[in-house]
CSV table of C-alpha atoms and ligand atoms in Angstrom, one decimal:
chain,number,residue,atom,x,y,z
A,1,MET,CA,0.0,0.0,0.0
A,2,GLY,CA,1.3,3.5,-0.9
A,3,VAL,CA,2.1,6.1,1.6
A,4,ASP,CA,-0.7,8.4,0.3
A,5,LYS,CA,-3.3,5.7,0.9
A,6,ILE,CA,-1.9,5.1,4.4
A,7,THR,CA,-2.0,8.8,5.3
A,8,GLY,CA,-5.6,9.0,3.9
A,9,LYS,CA,-7.0,6.5,6.3
A,10,ALA,CA,-4.7,7.2,9.2
A,11,GLN,CA,-6.7,10.0,10.8
A,12,ASN,CA,-9.9,7.9,11.3
A,13,ILE,CA,-7.9,5.0,12.8
A,14,THR,CA,-5.9,7.3,15.2
A,15,ALA,CA,-9.1,8.9,16.5
A,16,LYS,CA,-10.8,5.6,17.1
A,17,ILE,CA,-7.8,4.0,18.8
A,18,SER,CA,-7.3,7.0,21.1
A,19,ALA,CA,-11.0,7.1,22.0
A,20,HIS,CA,-10.9,3.3,22.8
A,21,TYR,CA,-7.9,3.8,25.1
A,22,VAL,CA,-9.8,6.2,27.4
A,23,ASP,CA,-12.2,3.5,28.6
A,24,ASN,CA,-10.1,0.4,28.0
A,25,ALA,CA,-6.5,1.1,29.0
A,26,ARG,CA,-4.9,-1.7,30.9
A,27,ASN,CA,-4.1,-0.9,34.5
A,28,LEU,CA,-0.3,-1.5,34.7
A,29,PRO,CA,1.9,-0.5,37.6
A,30,TRP,CA,4.3,1.6,35.5
A,31,ARG,CA,1.6,3.6,33.7
A,32,VAL,CA,-0.3,6.8,34.4
A,33,PRO,CA,-4.0,6.1,33.6
A,34,PRO,CA,-5.5,8.1,30.7
A,35,GLU,CA,-7.6,10.4,33.0
A,36,LEU,CA,-4.4,11.5,34.7
A,37,SER,CA,-2.4,11.8,31.5
A,38,ALA,CA,-5.2,14.0,30.1
A,39,ALA,CA,-4.5,16.3,33.0
A,40,GLY,CA,-0.9,16.5,32.0
A,41,ARG,CA,0.7,13.9,34.3
A,42,LEU,CA,3.5,11.8,32.9
A,43,PRO,CA,4.9,8.5,34.4
A,44,GLU,CA,8.3,8.3,36.1
A,45,PRO,CA,11.0,7.8,33.5
A,46,TYR,CA,12.7,5.3,35.8
A,47,HIS,CA,9.5,3.2,35.8
A,48,VAL,CA,9.0,3.5,32.0
A,49,TRP,CA,12.6,2.5,31.3
A,50,LEU,CA,12.6,-0.4,33.8
A,51,SER,CA,9.3,-1.8,32.4
A,52,GLU,CA,10.3,-1.4,28.8
A,53,VAL,CA,13.6,-3.2,29.3
A,54,MET,CA,11.8,-6.0,31.2
A,55,LEU,CA,9.1,-6.2,28.4
A,56,GLN,CA,11.7,-6.9,25.7
A,57,GLN,CA,10.8,-10.5,24.6
A,58,THR,CA,8.8,-11.0,27.8
A,59,THR,CA,5.0,-10.9,28.4
A,60,VAL,CA,3.3,-8.2,30.5
A,61,ALA,CA,1.9,-10.9,32.8
A,62,ALA,CA,5.4,-12.2,33.6
A,63,VAL,CA,6.9,-8.7,34.0
A,64,ILE,CA,4.4,-7.2,36.6
A,65,ALA,CA,5.7,-9.1,39.6
A,66,TYR,CA,9.4,-8.4,38.6
A,67,PHE,CA,8.6,-4.7,38.2
A,68,GLN,CA,7.0,-4.6,41.6
A,69,LYS,CA,9.9,-6.5,43.2
A,70,PHE,CA,12.6,-4.2,41.6
A,71,THR,CA,10.8,-0.9,42.4
A,72,LYS,CA,10.2,-2.1,46.0
A,73,ARG,CA,13.9,-3.1,46.5
A,74,TRP,CA,15.4,-0.2,44.4
A,75,PRO,CA,12.8,2.6,44.4
A,76,THR,CA,15.0,5.0,42.3
A,77,VAL,CA,17.5,4.7,39.5
A,78,ALA,CA,20.2,5.8,42.1
A,79,ASP,CA,19.3,2.9,44.3
A,80,LEU,CA,19.6,0.5,41.4
A,81,ALA,CA,22.9,2.0,40.4
A,82,LYS,CA,24.3,1.4,44.0
A,83,ALA,CA,23.2,-2.3,44.0
A,84,ASP,CA,25.7,-5.2,43.4
A,85,GLU,CA,25.4,-6.7,39.9
A,86,ALA,CA,25.1,-10.1,41.5
A,87,ASP,CA,22.0,-9.0,43.4
A,88,VAL,CA,20.5,-7.5,40.2
A,89,LEU,CA,21.1,-10.7,38.3
A,90,ALA,CA,19.7,-12.8,41.1
A,91,ALA,CA,16.5,-10.6,41.3
A,92,TRP,CA,16.2,-10.9,37.5
A,93,ALA,CA,16.4,-14.8,37.5
A,94,GLY,CA,13.5,-16.3,35.7
A,95,LEU,CA,13.0,-13.4,33.3
A,96,GLY,CA,15.6,-14.7,30.8
A,97,TYR,CA,17.8,-12.8,28.3
A,98,TYR,CA,20.2,-11.9,31.1
A,99,ALA,CA,22.2,-9.5,29.0
A,100,ARG,CA,19.3,-7.2,29.7
A,101,ALA,CA,19.9,-7.3,33.4
A,102,ARG,CA,23.6,-6.5,33.0
A,103,ASN,CA,22.8,-3.6,30.7
A,104,LEU,CA,20.0,-2.4,33.0
A,105,HIS,CA,22.6,-2.1,35.8
A,106,LYS,CA,25.2,-0.5,33.5
A,107,CYS,CA,22.6,2.0,32.3
A,108,ALA,CA,21.5,2.9,35.9
A,109,ARG,CA,25.2,3.5,36.7
A,110,TYR,CA,25.7,5.6,33.5
A,111,VAL,CA,22.7,7.7,34.2
A,112,CYS,CA,23.8,8.4,37.8
A,113,ASN,CA,27.5,8.9,37.1
A,114,ASN,CA,27.2,10.9,33.9
A,115,LEU,CA,23.7,12.5,33.8
A,116,SER,CA,23.1,13.3,37.5
A,117,GLY,CA,20.5,10.5,37.7
A,118,ILE,CA,18.2,12.1,35.1
A,119,PHE,CA,17.2,10.2,32.0
A,120,PRO,CA,17.5,12.2,28.7
A,121,SER,CA,14.2,13.0,27.0
A,122,GLU,CA,15.3,12.9,23.4
A,123,GLU,CA,15.4,9.7,21.4
A,124,LYS,CA,18.9,10.3,20.0
A,125,GLU,CA,20.2,10.8,23.5
A,126,LEU,CA,18.4,7.8,24.9
A,127,LEU,CA,19.9,5.7,22.2
A,128,LYS,CA,23.4,6.3,23.6
A,129,LEU,CA,22.5,4.5,26.9
A,130,PRO,CA,23.5,0.9,27.5
A,131,GLY,CA,20.8,-1.6,26.5
A,132,ILE,CA,18.5,1.0,24.8
A,133,GLY,CA,17.7,0.3,21.2
A,134,ALA,CA,15.5,2.1,18.7
A,135,TYR,CA,12.2,0.7,20.1
A,136,THR,CA,13.0,1.4,23.8
A,137,ALA,CA,14.3,4.9,23.0
A,138,ALA,CA,11.1,5.8,21.2
A,139,ALA,CA,8.9,4.3,23.9
A,140,ILE,CA,10.6,6.2,26.7
A,141,ALA,CA,10.7,9.5,24.7
A,142,ALA,CA,7.0,9.2,23.9
A,143,ILE,CA,5.6,7.7,27.1
A,144,ALA,CA,7.8,9.3,29.8
A,145,PHE,CA,8.5,12.6,28.2
A,146,GLY,CA,5.5,13.3,25.8
A,147,GLN,CA,7.8,13.5,22.7
A,148,ARG,CA,6.4,12.7,19.3
A,149,ALA,CA,8.2,9.4,18.6
A,150,VAL,CA,7.2,6.4,16.4
A,151,VAL,CA,6.9,3.4,18.7
A,152,VAL,CA,6.7,-0.1,17.1
A,153,ASP,CA,6.8,-3.2,19.3
A,154,ALA,CA,5.6,-6.7,18.4
A,155,ASN,CA,2.0,-6.0,19.2
A,156,ILE,CA,2.0,-2.7,17.3
A,157,GLU,CA,3.8,-4.4,14.4
A,158,ARG,CA,1.0,-7.0,14.1
A,159,LEU,CA,-1.8,-4.5,14.5
A,160,VAL,CA,-0.4,-2.1,11.9
A,161,ALA,CA,0.5,-4.9,9.4
A,162,ARG,CA,-3.1,-6.1,9.6
A,163,LEU,CA,-4.7,-2.6,9.3
A,164,PHE,CA,-2.8,-2.0,6.1
A,165,ALA,CA,-2.4,-5.6,4.9
A,166,ILE,CA,1.3,-5.0,4.5
A,167,ASP,CA,2.5,-7.9,2.3
A,168,THR,CA,6.3,-7.4,2.4
A,169,PRO,CA,7.6,-10.2,4.7
A,170,LEU,CA,9.5,-9.3,7.9
A,171,PRO,CA,12.1,-8.1,8.5
A,172,LYS,CA,11.9,-6.0,5.3
A,173,GLY,CA,8.3,-5.3,5.9
A,174,LYS,CA,9.3,-3.4,9.1
A,175,ALA,CA,10.1,-0.3,7.0
A,176,ASP,CA,6.5,-0.2,5.6
A,177,ILE,CA,5.1,-0.8,9.1
A,178,ARG,CA,7.1,2.0,10.5
A,179,ILE,CA,5.9,4.4,7.7
A,180,ALA,CA,2.3,3.4,8.5
A,181,MET,CA,2.8,3.9,12.3
A,182,ASP,CA,4.4,7.2,11.6
A,183,ALA,CA,1.3,8.3,9.7
A,184,LEU,CA,-0.9,7.1,12.5
A,185,THR,CA,1.0,8.7,15.4
A,186,PRO,CA,-0.6,12.0,16.5
A,187,ASP,CA,1.4,15.2,16.2
A,188,ALA,CA,-0.5,16.9,19.0
A,189,ARG,CA,1.3,17.5,22.3
A,190,THR,CA,-1.9,17.6,24.3
A,191,PRO,CA,-1.6,14.7,26.7
A,192,ARG,CA,-4.9,13.1,25.6
A,193,ASP,CA,-3.6,12.8,22.0
A,194,SER,CA,0.0,12.2,22.9
A,195,ALA,CA,2.3,9.8,21.0
A,196,GLY,CA,2.9,8.0,24.3
A,197,ASP,CA,-0.8,7.3,25.1
A,198,PHE,CA,-1.4,6.5,21.4
A,199,ALA,CA,1.5,3.9,21.5
A,200,GLN,CA,0.1,2.4,24.7
A,201,ALA,CA,-3.4,2.3,23.2
A,202,CYS,CA,-2.0,0.4,20.1
A,203,MET,CA,0.0,-2.0,22.4
A,204,ASP,CA,-3.2,-2.7,24.4
A,205,ILE,CA,-5.3,-3.5,21.2
A,206,GLY,CA,-2.4,-5.6,19.8
A,207,ALA,CA,-2.2,-7.6,23.1
A,208,SER,CA,-5.8,-8.0,24.0
A,209,ILE,CA,-7.8,-7.8,20.7
A,210,CYS,CA,-5.6,-8.2,17.7
A,211,SER,CA,-3.9,-11.3,19.1
A,212,ALA,CA,-1.6,-13.4,16.9
A,213,LYS,CA,-4.1,-16.3,16.8
A,214,ALA,CA,-7.8,-15.8,16.7
A,215,PRO,CA,-8.0,-12.0,16.8
A,216,LYS,CA,-11.3,-10.7,18.4
A,217,CYS,CA,-12.2,-8.6,15.3
A,218,GLU,CA,-15.9,-8.5,16.5
A,219,ILE,CA,-14.9,-6.1,19.3
A,220,CYS,CA,-12.1,-4.2,17.5
A,221,PRO,CA,-12.6,-0.5,17.4
A,222,VAL,CA,-10.9,-0.2,14.0
A,223,GLN,CA,-12.5,-3.2,12.3
A,224,ALA,CA,-14.1,-0.9,9.7
A,225,HIS,CA,-10.7,0.2,8.5
A,226,CYS,CA,-8.8,-3.1,8.6
A,227,ALA,CA,-7.6,-4.3,5.3
A,228,ALA,CA,-6.7,-7.8,6.6
A,229,TYR,CA,-10.2,-8.2,8.0
A,230,ALA,CA,-11.7,-7.1,4.7
A,231,LYS,CA,-9.7,-9.8,3.0
A,232,GLY,CA,-10.7,-12.3,5.7
A,233,ASP,CA,-7.0,-13.2,6.1
A,234,GLN,CA,-6.1,-11.6,9.4
A,235,GLU,CA,-3.6,-14.3,10.7
A,236,ARG,CA,-1.5,-14.0,7.5
A,237,TYR,CA,-0.2,-10.7,8.9
A,238,PRO,CA,2.5,-9.7,9.7
A,239,VAL,CA,3.9,-11.9,6.9
A,240,LYS,CA,6.9,-13.8,8.3
A,241,PRO,CA,9.8,-15.3,6.4
A,242,PRO,CA,10.0,-19.1,6.2
A,243,LYS,CA,11.2,-20.6,9.5
A,244,LYS,CA,14.7,-22.0,9.8
A,245,ALA,CA,15.1,-25.1,11.9
A,246,LYS,CA,17.0,-24.4,15.2
A,247,PRO,CA,20.1,-26.5,15.8
A,248,LEU,CA,19.9,-28.9,18.7
A,249,ARG,CA,22.7,-28.9,21.3
A,250,LYS,CA,23.5,-31.4,24.1
A,251,GLY,CA,24.9,-30.3,27.4
A,252,ARG,CA,25.4,-31.9,30.9
A,253,PHE,CA,24.9,-30.4,34.4
A,254,PHE,CA,26.6,-31.8,37.4
A,255,TRP,CA,24.8,-32.3,40.7
A,256,ILE,CA,27.2,-32.4,43.6
A,257,GLU,CA,25.4,-32.6,47.0
A,258,GLN,CA,26.7,-33.0,50.5
A,259,ASP,CA,25.0,-32.5,53.9
A,260,GLU,CA,21.8,-31.3,52.0
A,261,LYS,CA,23.9,-28.6,50.3
A,262,LEU,CA,24.4,-28.3,46.6
A,263,LEU,CA,27.5,-27.1,44.9
A,264,LEU,CA,26.9,-24.0,42.7
A,265,VAL,CA,29.4,-22.0,40.6
A,266,THR,CA,29.4,-18.6,39.1
A,267,ARG,CA,29.4,-18.7,35.3
A,268,PRO,CA,32.1,-16.8,33.5
A,269,ALA,CA,31.3,-13.1,33.0
A,270,LYS,CA,31.5,-13.4,29.2
A,271,GLY,CA,29.2,-15.8,27.3
A,272,MET,CA,25.7,-17.2,27.8
A,273,LEU,CA,24.1,-16.5,31.2
A,274,GLY,CA,27.3,-14.7,32.2
A,275,SER,CA,28.0,-14.0,35.9
A,276,MET,CA,24.9,-16.0,36.9
A,277,ARG,CA,24.9,-18.6,39.7
A,278,ALA,CA,24.5,-22.1,38.2
A,279,LEU,CA,25.2,-25.8,38.5
A,280,PRO,CA,28.6,-26.8,37.1
A,281,ASP,CA,28.3,-27.8,33.5
A,282,ASP,CA,30.3,-29.3,30.6
A,283,GLY,CA,30.9,-26.2,28.6
A,284,TRP,CA,28.0,-26.4,26.1
A,285,ALA,CA,27.4,-23.2,24.1
A,286,ALA,CA,25.2,-21.9,21.3
A,287,GLY,CA,27.6,-23.2,18.7
A,288,LYS,CA,28.7,-26.6,20.2
A,289,ASP,CA,27.7,-29.5,22.4
A,290,GLY,CA,29.3,-29.9,25.8
A,291,HIS,CA,32.3,-32.2,26.2
A,292,GLY,CA,30.5,-34.4,28.8
A,293,GLN,CA,33.5,-34.6,31.2
A,294,PRO,CA,32.7,-34.2,34.9
A,295,PRO,CA,34.6,-31.6,37.0
A,296,LEU,CA,35.6,-34.2,39.7
A,297,ASP,CA,36.8,-37.8,39.7
A,298,GLY,CA,34.4,-40.3,41.3
A,299,ASN,CA,31.2,-42.2,40.7
A,300,TRP,CA,28.5,-40.4,38.7
A,301,GLN,CA,25.0,-41.5,37.9
A,302,LEU,CA,23.7,-40.2,34.6
A,303,HIS,CA,20.1,-39.2,33.9
A,304,GLU,CA,19.6,-38.5,30.2
A,305,ASN,CA,17.7,-35.6,28.7
A,306,VAL,CA,16.1,-34.3,31.9
A,307,VAL,CA,15.5,-30.8,30.6
A,308,GLN,CA,14.7,-29.4,27.1
A,309,HIS,CA,15.1,-25.7,26.8
A,310,SER,CA,14.6,-23.4,23.8
A,311,PHE,CA,16.9,-20.4,23.3
A,312,THR,CA,16.3,-17.9,20.5
A,313,HIS,CA,18.8,-19.5,18.1
A,314,PHE,CA,19.1,-23.1,19.3
A,315,SER,CA,17.5,-25.7,21.5
A,316,LEU,CA,19.3,-27.5,24.3
A,317,GLU,CA,18.9,-31.0,25.7
A,318,VAL,CA,20.4,-31.4,29.2
A,319,ASP,CA,21.6,-34.6,30.9
A,320,LEU,CA,22.1,-34.5,34.7
A,321,ALA,CA,25.0,-36.4,36.2
A,322,VAL,CA,24.7,-36.9,40.0
A,323,TYR,CA,27.9,-37.4,42.1
A,324,GLN,CA,27.7,-40.5,44.2
A,325,THR,CA,31.0,-40.4,46.1
A,326,GLU,CA,30.7,-39.4,49.7
A,327,LYS,CA,33.1,-37.0,51.6
A,328,ILE,CA,33.7,-34.5,48.9
A,329,VAL,CA,36.5,-32.0,49.6
A,330,ILE,CA,36.6,-29.2,47.2
A,331,ASN,CA,39.7,-27.1,47.4
A,332,LYS,CA,41.1,-24.6,45.0
A,333,GLY,CA,42.7,-26.6,42.3
A,334,ASP,CA,40.6,-29.7,42.6
A,335,ASN,CA,39.0,-29.1,39.3
A,336,ARG,CA,41.3,-29.6,36.4
A,337,LYS,CA,39.3,-31.9,34.1
A,338,ALA,CA,36.4,-29.8,32.8
A,339,GLU,CA,37.9,-27.4,30.2
A,340,PRO,CA,36.3,-25.2,29.1
A,341,GLY,CA,33.4,-24.4,31.4
A,342,PRO,CA,32.9,-23.0,34.8
A,343,GLN,CA,35.5,-24.1,37.3
A,344,LEU,CA,35.0,-25.1,40.9
A,345,ASP,CA,37.5,-22.7,42.3
A,346,ASP,CA,34.9,-20.2,43.4
A,347,ALA,CA,32.1,-22.8,44.1
A,348,ILE,CA,29.8,-22.3,47.0
A,349,TRP,CA,27.6,-24.7,48.9
A,350,TRP,CA,23.9,-23.7,48.9
A,351,PRO,CA,21.2,-25.3,51.0
A,352,VAL,CA,19.0,-27.5,48.7
A,353,ASN,CA,16.1,-26.4,51.0
A,354,GLY,CA,16.2,-22.8,49.9
A,355,ILE,CA,17.6,-23.2,46.4
A,356,GLU,CA,14.9,-20.9,45.0
A,357,ASP,CA,16.8,-18.0,46.6
A,358,ALA,CA,19.9,-18.7,44.7
A,359,GLY,CA,18.7,-16.8,41.6
A,360,LEU,CA,19.4,-19.6,39.2
A,361,PRO,CA,18.5,-19.0,35.5
A,362,THR,CA,15.4,-20.8,34.4
A,363,LEU,CA,17.3,-23.5,32.5
A,364,PHE,CA,19.2,-24.5,35.7
A,365,ALA,CA,16.1,-24.0,37.9
A,366,LYS,CA,14.3,-26.6,35.7
A,367,ALA,CA,17.1,-29.2,36.3
A,368,VAL,CA,17.1,-28.5,40.0
A,369,ASP,CA,13.3,-28.9,40.1
A,370,TRP,CA,13.6,-32.2,38.3
A,371,ALA,CA,16.2,-33.5,40.8
A,372,VAL,CA,14.5,-32.2,43.9
A,373,LYS,CA,11.2,-33.8,42.9
A,374,ARG,CA,13.0,-37.2,42.5
A,375,LYS,CA,15.1,-36.9,45.7
A,376,LEU,CA,18.1,-38.1,43.8
A,377,LYS,CA,20.3,-38.8,46.8
A,378,GLU,CA,17.8,-41.0,48.6
B,1,SF4,FE1,-6.8,-6.9,14.2
B,1,SF4,FE2,-9.2,-7.9,13.5
B,1,SF4,FE3,-8.9,-5.4,14.4
B,1,SF4,FE4,-8.0,-6.0,12.0
B,1,SF4,S1,-10.2,-6.1,12.7
B,1,SF4,S2,-7.0,-4.8,13.5
B,1,SF4,S3,-7.3,-8.1,12.4
B,1,SF4,S4,-8.5,-7.3,15.6
């Protein structure tokens, strides 16, 4: 569809989406509701930034509890900047994509050390901060500062692709979707018509009505303007490129337990799940299987394929090897067999009863859960 056609129908769509938001906005802890934004109130930039980083590749339902936990423990960006990285990573455990947590902490420190604790309001300045890409910069500028910025997340991408039946497959089609969203985004700086509320209105419709499967077109406020609906082919949009099969990797975790305490290591700072607490493993990575070698000599009982986990670019099948030898003494230098992979030099003993407080990434938490349920040492 040409830009002229998009612009021609944009005004009607914008007005209907904005009006729908007034009565149907989702009540989310980082938001200012539409009646207050109409009175000129903007949300805390710290809250908008934190929620947007958490929402990257994570659902609203999963993020709410983490947002509340973080803002209770670290009420301001200055509090977060002062926190230990290990505490931030542990509090993030379960949300996945841990590079986000490291960048979140780096960004908080940058804002406090270089910008007097104040987030910049312009997209181009926001883009200079650690962990902030084009989408997040636009969302913060629009929602927290009332700037006119074109915000396109996955929900908006789907909604806009359907409204205009954009046929170009992703990722190329993103350019057309952005042009269409630009045409839809209001110019007005009045809070009721702001780009921020409009973006949130589109996110809400994308999440609750224009869902990926079985969209609820019968209650959609812009059904009359929707090209995909008119064609009866809503789920075709956004058009995706053919799927590539994910490679399958094999890895092994090592369960070393003594006196109801489990041996945990800290993963290397660089690489997958970097700096996170974890079970020792055999050095699996996105590009290769693990070597299978245990970190200690002794008797091991192997349980095959106890966890299957899907990462963005590969899937992983995990075996769990359980140490059967009693009287374990772990001194510095005991571990010289498992190369590469986390070493046992900085290992700690963690009570099995209380392992949920260790802040293990989901992949490792799944393996622990599997083992605890089976009481492996009994
Ligand atoms: Fe989405 Fe259906 Fe609304 Fe079109 S009519 S925007 S497909 S919910």
